Short mmCIF file of C-alpha atoms in Angstrom, two decimals:
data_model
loop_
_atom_site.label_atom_id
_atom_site.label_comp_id
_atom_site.label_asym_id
_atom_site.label_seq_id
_atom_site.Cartn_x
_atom_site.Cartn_y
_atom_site.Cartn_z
CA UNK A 603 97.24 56.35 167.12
CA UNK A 604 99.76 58.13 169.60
CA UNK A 605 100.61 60.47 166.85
CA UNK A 606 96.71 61.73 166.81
CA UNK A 607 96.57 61.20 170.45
CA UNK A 608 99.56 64.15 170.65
CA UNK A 609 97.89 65.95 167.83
CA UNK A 610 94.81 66.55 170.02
CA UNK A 611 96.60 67.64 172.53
CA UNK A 612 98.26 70.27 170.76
CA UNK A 613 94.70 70.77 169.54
CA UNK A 614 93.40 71.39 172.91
CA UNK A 615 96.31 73.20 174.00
CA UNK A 616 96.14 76.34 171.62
CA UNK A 617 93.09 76.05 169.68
CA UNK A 618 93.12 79.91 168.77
CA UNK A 619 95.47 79.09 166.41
CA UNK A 620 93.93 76.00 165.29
CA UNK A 621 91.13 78.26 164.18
CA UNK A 622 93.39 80.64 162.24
CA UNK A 623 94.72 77.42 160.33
CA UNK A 624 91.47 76.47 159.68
CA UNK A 625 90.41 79.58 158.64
CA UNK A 626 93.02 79.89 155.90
CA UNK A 627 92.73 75.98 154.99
CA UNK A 628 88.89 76.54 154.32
CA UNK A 629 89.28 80.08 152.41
CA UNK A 630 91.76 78.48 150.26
CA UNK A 631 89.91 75.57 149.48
CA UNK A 632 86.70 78.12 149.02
CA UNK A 633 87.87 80.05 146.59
CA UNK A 634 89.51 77.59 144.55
CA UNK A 635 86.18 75.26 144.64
CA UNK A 636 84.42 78.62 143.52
CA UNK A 637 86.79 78.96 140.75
CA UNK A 638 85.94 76.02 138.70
CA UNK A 639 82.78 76.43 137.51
CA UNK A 640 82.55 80.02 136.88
CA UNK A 641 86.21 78.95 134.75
CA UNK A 642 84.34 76.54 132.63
CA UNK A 643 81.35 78.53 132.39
CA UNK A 644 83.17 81.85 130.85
CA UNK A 645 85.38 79.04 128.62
CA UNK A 646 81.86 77.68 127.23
CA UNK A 647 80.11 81.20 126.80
CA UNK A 648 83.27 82.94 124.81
CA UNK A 649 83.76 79.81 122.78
CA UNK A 650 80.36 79.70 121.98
CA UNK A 651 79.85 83.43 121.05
CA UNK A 652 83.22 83.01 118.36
CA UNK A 653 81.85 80.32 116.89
CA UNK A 654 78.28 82.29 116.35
CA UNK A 655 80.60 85.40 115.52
CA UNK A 656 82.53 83.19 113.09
CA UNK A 657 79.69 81.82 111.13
CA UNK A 658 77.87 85.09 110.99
CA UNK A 659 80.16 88.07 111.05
CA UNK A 660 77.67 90.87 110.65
CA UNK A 661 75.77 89.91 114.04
CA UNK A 662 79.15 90.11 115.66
CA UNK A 663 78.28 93.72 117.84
CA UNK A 664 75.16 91.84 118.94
CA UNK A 665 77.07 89.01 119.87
CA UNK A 666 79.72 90.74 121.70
CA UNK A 667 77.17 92.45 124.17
CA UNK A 668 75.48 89.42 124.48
CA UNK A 669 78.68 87.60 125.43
CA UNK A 670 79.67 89.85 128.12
CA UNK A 671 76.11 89.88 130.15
CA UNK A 672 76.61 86.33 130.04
CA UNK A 673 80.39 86.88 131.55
CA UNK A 674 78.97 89.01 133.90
CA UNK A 675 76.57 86.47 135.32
CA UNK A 676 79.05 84.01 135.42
CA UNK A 677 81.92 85.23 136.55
CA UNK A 678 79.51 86.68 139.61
CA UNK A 679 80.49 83.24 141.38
CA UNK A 680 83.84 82.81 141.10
CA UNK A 681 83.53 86.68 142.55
CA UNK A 682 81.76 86.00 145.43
CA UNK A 683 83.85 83.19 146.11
CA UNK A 684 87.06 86.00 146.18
CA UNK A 685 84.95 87.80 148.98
CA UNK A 686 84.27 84.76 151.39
CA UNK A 687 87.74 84.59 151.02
CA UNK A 688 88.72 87.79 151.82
CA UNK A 689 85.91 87.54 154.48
CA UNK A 690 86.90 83.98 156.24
CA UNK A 691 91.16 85.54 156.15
CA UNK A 692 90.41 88.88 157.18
CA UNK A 693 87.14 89.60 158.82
CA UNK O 869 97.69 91.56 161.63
CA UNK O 870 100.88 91.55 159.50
CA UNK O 871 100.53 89.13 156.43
CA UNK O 872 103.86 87.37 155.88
CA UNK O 873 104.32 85.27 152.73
CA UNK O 874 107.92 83.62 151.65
CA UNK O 875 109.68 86.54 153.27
CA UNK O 876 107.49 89.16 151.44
CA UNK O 877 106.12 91.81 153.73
CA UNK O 878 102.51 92.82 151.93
CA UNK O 879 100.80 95.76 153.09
CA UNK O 880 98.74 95.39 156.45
CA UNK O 881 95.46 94.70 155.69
CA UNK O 882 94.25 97.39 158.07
CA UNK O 883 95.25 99.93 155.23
CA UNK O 884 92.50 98.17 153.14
CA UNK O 885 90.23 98.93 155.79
CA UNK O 886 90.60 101.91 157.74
CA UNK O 887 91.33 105.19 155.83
CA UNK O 888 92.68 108.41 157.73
CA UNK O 889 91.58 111.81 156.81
CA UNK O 890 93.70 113.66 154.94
CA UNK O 891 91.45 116.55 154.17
CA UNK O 892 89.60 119.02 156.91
CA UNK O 893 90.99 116.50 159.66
CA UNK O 894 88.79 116.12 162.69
CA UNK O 895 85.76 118.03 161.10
CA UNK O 896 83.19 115.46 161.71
CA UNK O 897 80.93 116.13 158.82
CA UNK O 898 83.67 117.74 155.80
CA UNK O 899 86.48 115.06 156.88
CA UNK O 900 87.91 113.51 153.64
CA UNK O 901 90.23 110.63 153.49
CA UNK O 902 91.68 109.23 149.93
CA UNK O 903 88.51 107.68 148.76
CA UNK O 904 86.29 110.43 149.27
CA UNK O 905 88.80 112.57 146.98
CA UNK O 906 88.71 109.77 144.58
CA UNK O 907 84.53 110.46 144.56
CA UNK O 908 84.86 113.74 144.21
CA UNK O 909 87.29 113.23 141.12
CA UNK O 910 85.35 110.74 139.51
CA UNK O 911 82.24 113.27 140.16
CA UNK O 912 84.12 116.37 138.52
CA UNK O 913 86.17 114.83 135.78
CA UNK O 914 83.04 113.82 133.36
CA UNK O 915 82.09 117.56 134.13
CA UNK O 916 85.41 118.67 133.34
CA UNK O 917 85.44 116.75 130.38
CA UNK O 918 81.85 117.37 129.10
CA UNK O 919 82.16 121.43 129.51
CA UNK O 920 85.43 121.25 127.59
CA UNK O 921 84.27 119.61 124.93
CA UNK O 922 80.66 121.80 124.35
CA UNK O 923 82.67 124.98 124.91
CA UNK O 924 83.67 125.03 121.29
CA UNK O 925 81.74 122.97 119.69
CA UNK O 926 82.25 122.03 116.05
CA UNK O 927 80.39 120.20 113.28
CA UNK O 928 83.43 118.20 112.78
CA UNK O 929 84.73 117.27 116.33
CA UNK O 930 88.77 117.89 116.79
CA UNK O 931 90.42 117.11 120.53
CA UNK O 932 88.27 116.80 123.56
CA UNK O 933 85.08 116.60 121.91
CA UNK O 934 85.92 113.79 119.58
CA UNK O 935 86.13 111.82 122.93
CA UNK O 936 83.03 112.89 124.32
CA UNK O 937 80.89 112.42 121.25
CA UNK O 938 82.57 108.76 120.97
CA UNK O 939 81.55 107.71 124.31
CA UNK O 940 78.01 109.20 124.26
CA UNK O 941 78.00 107.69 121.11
CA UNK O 942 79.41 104.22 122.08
CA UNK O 943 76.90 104.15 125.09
CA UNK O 944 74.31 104.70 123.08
CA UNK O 945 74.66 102.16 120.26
CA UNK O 946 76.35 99.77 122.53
CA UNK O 947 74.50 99.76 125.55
CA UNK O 948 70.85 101.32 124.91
CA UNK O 949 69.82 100.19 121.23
CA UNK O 950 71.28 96.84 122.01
CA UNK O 951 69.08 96.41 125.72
CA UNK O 952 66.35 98.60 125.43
CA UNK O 953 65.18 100.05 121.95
CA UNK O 954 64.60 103.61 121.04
CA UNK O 955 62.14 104.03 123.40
CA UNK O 956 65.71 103.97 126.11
CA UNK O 957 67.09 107.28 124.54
CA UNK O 958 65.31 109.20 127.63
CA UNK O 959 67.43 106.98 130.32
CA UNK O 960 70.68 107.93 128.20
CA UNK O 961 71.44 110.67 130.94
CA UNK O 962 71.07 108.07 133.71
CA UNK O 963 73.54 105.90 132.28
CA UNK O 964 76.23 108.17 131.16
CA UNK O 965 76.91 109.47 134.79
CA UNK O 966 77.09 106.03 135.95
CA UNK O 967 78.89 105.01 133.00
CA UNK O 968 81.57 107.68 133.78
CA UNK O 969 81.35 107.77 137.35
CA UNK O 970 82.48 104.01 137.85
CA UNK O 971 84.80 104.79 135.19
CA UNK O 972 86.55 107.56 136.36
CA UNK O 973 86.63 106.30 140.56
CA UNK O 974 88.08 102.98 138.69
CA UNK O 975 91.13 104.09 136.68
CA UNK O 976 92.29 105.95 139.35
CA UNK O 977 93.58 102.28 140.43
CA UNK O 978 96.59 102.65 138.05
CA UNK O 979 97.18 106.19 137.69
CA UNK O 980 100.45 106.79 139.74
CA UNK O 981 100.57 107.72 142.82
CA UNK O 982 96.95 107.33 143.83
CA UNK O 983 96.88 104.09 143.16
CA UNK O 984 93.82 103.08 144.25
CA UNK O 985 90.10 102.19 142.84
CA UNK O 986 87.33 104.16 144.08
CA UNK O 987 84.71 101.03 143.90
CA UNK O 988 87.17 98.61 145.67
CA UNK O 989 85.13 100.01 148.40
CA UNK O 990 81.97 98.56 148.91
CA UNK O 991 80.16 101.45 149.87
CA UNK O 992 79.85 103.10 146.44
CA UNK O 993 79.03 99.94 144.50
CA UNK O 994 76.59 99.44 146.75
CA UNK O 995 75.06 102.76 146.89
CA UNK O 996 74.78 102.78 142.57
CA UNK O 997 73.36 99.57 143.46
CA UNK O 998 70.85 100.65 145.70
CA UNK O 999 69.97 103.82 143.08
CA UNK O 1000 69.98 101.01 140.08
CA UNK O 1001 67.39 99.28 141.62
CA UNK O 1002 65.23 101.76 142.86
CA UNK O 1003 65.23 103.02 139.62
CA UNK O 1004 64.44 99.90 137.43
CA UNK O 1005 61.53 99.09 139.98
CA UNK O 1006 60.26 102.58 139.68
CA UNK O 1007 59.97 102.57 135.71
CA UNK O 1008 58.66 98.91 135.90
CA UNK O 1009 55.79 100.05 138.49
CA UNK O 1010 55.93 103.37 136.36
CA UNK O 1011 54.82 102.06 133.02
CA UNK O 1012 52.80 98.77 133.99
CA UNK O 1013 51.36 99.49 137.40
CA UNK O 1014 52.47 97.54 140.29
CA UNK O 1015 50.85 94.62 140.53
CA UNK O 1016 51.02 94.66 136.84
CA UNK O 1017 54.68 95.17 136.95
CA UNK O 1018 54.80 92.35 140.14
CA UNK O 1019 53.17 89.31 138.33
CA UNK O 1020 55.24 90.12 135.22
CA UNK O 1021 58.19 89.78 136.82
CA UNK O 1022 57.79 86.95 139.29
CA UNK O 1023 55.77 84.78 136.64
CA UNK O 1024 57.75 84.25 133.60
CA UNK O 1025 55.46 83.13 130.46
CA UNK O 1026 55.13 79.56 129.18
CA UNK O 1027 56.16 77.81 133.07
CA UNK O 1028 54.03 74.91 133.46
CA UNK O 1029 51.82 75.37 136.51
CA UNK O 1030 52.83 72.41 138.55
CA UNK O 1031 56.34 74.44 138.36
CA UNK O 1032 54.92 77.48 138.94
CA UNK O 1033 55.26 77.81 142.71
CA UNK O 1034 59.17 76.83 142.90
CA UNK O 1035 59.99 79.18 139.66
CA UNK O 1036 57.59 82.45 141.40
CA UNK O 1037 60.29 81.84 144.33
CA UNK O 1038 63.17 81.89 142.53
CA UNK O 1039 62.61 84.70 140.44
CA UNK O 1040 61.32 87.04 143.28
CA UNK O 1041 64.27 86.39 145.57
CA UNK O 1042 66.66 86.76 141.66
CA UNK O 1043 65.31 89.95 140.84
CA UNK O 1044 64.72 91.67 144.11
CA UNK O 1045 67.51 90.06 146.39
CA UNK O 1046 70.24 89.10 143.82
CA UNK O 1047 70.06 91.53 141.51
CA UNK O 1048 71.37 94.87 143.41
CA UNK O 1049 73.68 92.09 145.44
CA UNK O 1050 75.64 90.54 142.63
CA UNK O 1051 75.94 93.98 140.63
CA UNK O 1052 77.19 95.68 143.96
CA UNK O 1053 79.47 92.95 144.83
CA UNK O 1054 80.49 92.25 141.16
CA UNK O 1055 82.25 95.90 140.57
CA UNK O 1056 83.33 95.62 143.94
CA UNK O 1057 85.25 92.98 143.95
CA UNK O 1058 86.68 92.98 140.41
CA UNK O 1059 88.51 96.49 141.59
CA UNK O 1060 89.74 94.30 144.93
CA UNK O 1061 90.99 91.74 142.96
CA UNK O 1062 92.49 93.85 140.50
CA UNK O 1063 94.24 96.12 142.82
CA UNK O 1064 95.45 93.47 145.14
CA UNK O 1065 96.93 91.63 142.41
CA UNK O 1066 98.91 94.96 141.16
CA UNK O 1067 99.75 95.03 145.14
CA UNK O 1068 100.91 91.82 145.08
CA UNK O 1069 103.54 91.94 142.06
CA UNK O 1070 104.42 95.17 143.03
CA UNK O 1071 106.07 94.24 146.69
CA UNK O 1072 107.32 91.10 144.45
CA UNK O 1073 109.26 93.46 142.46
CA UNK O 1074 110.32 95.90 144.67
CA UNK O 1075 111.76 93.26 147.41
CA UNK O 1076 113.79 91.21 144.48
CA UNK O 1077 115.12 94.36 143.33
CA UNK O 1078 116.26 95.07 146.87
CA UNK O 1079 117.91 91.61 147.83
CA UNK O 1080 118.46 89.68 144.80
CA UNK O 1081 121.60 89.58 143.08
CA UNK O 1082 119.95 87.86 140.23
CA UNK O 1083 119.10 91.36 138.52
CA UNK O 1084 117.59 89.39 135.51
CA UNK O 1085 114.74 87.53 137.58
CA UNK O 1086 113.99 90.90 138.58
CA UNK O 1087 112.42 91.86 134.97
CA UNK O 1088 109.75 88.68 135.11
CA UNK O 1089 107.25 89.86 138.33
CA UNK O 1090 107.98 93.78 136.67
CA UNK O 1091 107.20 93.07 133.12
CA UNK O 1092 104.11 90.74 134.70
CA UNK O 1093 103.85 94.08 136.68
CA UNK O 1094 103.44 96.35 133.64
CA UNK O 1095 101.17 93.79 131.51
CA UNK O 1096 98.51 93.89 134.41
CA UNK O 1097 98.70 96.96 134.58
CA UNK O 1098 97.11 97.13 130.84
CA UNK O 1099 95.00 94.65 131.76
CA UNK O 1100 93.68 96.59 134.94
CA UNK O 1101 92.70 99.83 132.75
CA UNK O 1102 90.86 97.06 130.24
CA UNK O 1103 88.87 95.89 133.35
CA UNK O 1104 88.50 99.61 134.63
CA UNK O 1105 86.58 99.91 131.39
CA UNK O 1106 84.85 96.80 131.11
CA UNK O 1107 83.05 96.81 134.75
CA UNK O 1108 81.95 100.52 133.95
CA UNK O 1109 80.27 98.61 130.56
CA UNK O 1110 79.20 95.67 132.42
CA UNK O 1111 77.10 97.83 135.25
CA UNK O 1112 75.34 100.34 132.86
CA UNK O 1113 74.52 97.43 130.36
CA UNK O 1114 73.40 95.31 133.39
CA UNK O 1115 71.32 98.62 134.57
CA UNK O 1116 70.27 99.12 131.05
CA UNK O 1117 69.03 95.02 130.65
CA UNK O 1118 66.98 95.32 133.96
CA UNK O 1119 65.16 99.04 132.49
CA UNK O 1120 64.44 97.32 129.26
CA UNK O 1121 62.84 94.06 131.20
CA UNK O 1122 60.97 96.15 133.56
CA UNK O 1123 60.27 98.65 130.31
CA UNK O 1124 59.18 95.96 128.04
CA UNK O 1125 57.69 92.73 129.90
CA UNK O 1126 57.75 89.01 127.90
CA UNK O 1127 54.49 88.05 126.65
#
């Protein structure tokens, strides 16, 4: 309880730098939180398009465009996610 | 600001930002710093290329125009007769330049000693942006009329009509709002990303190979160094793909609505 009590303290004393902590402690977290899904997302579109490219070969061109529109939409997250980061550190 | 990390001294992140002239200094209209060069590159080099190789043209290609006919080729099969149809040959002009625009400002991120992609500004990406979608609403509007063209694309076929409300919402603010947004930011930030990671093992490198007296550590960050490197010109590629197919799938949908 005294240990918080100081903490605040501290808090209240310099909270410019507080805010800079923070900052970096939320763009962190951000980006990694943005990271997941577009991760499993890619992970499920490429395995899906080998399997179709496995089992039919000759459709594989088709395929291959297909598969990286849908990379494209995905990974759009995970990208935006790279920006509030850059954003929240350096803005 | 300086950015201090386990007693690695990056780059300020002011040089990211602010850009000094370098060409006609203080002019206030003709001043160019490095990026604007890098514009102007990327704007001359498909010329450069493209006069070189019609200047002695051959049946059978040799040199220079072997590489032009396989990219006008590749963005043809690849990108038009897989998005639009035959009926997309007339906006193969449209996406050549931005097919070699985006990839000529981005490989300039590893050729040495500029150092630097063109798009990992946002200005540019968002400008093509901007053009992109003025131009997929045009032919939309073009060849359906507008209102035509409006209900099309804000009421996909076979939504029940209880959910019809919700999904007109959604897909007005998707294709108006996030559209030109995610294809602006996407480019954008791949070259960031890109080129701050070849920042980052770069200063790795270069401070072990100052202060360490473990010489053989100092091959890991370089050889991860040279291997993204590959993989930057790969990506420098693949976002100049991914925008003119992306432009190409929004023509064809505004070209050709769903019934």
């Amino acid at each position: 309880m005294i240990d918080l009590l100081a903490a605040a303290d501290v808090i209240a004393d310099k909270p410019d730098q507080v805010l800079v902590g923070l900052k970096a402690v939320g763009a962190g977290l951000g980006y990694g939180l943005a990271a997941i899904g577009p991760g499993v997302g890619i992970g499920l579109v490429v395995g899906n398009a080998i399997t179709a490219m496995a089992r039919q070969p000759e459709s594989a061109g088709m395929v291959r465009t297909t598969m990286f529109l849908g990379i494209a939409f995905t990974e759009a997250l995970a990208l935006i996610g790279f920006v509030v980061f850059i954003l929240l550190n350096f803005a | 600001m300086k950015f201090q990390a386990m007693g690695l001294y990056f780059p300020d992140i002011e040089h990211l930002l602010n850009w000094p002239g370098v060409l006609f200094e203080g002019s206030k209209y003709f001043e160019l710093n490095k990026v604007g060069i890098i514009y102007l590159w990327a704007m001359i080099a498909p010329l450069i290329l493209f006069t070189l190789a019609i200047r002695k043209s051959k049946l059978v290609p040799t040199g220079v125009q072997t590489i032009a006919e396989s990219s006008v080729d590749f963005v043809r099969e690849n990108v038009v007769m897989q998005t639009i149809g035959p009926d997309g040959m007339k906006f193969m002009p449209f996406l050549m330049s931005l097919f070699f625009f985006i990839f000529f400002s981005n490989i300039t991120e590893v050729i040495p000693f500029i150092q630097f992609p063109g798009n990992a500004r946002m200005a540019a990406p968002a400008m093509l942006a901007l053009v992109v979608w003025v131009v997929f609403n045009a032919v939309g509007i073009k060849s359906q009329g507008f209102f035509k063209y409006f209900k099309n694309t804000i009421i996909p076929p076979g939504v029940p009509a209880a959910l019809l409300p919700l999904v007109a919402v959604i897909e007005f603010v998707s294709t108006f709002f996030v559209r030109p947004f995610s294809l602006a930011v996407r480019l954008f930030a791949n070259m960031l990303a890109g080129h701050l990671l070849l920042v980052t093992f770069a200063v790795l490198s270069a401070a072990l190979w100052d202060t360490s007296p473990l010489i053989s550590i100092v091959w890991a960050p370089f050889v991860v160094l040279i291997g993204l490197t590959g993989f930057e010109i790969l990506v420098a590629f693949l976002q100049a793909f991914i925008f003119t197919i992306l432009t190409a799938v929004y023509i064809g949908g505004a070209l050709h609505p769903e019934h």
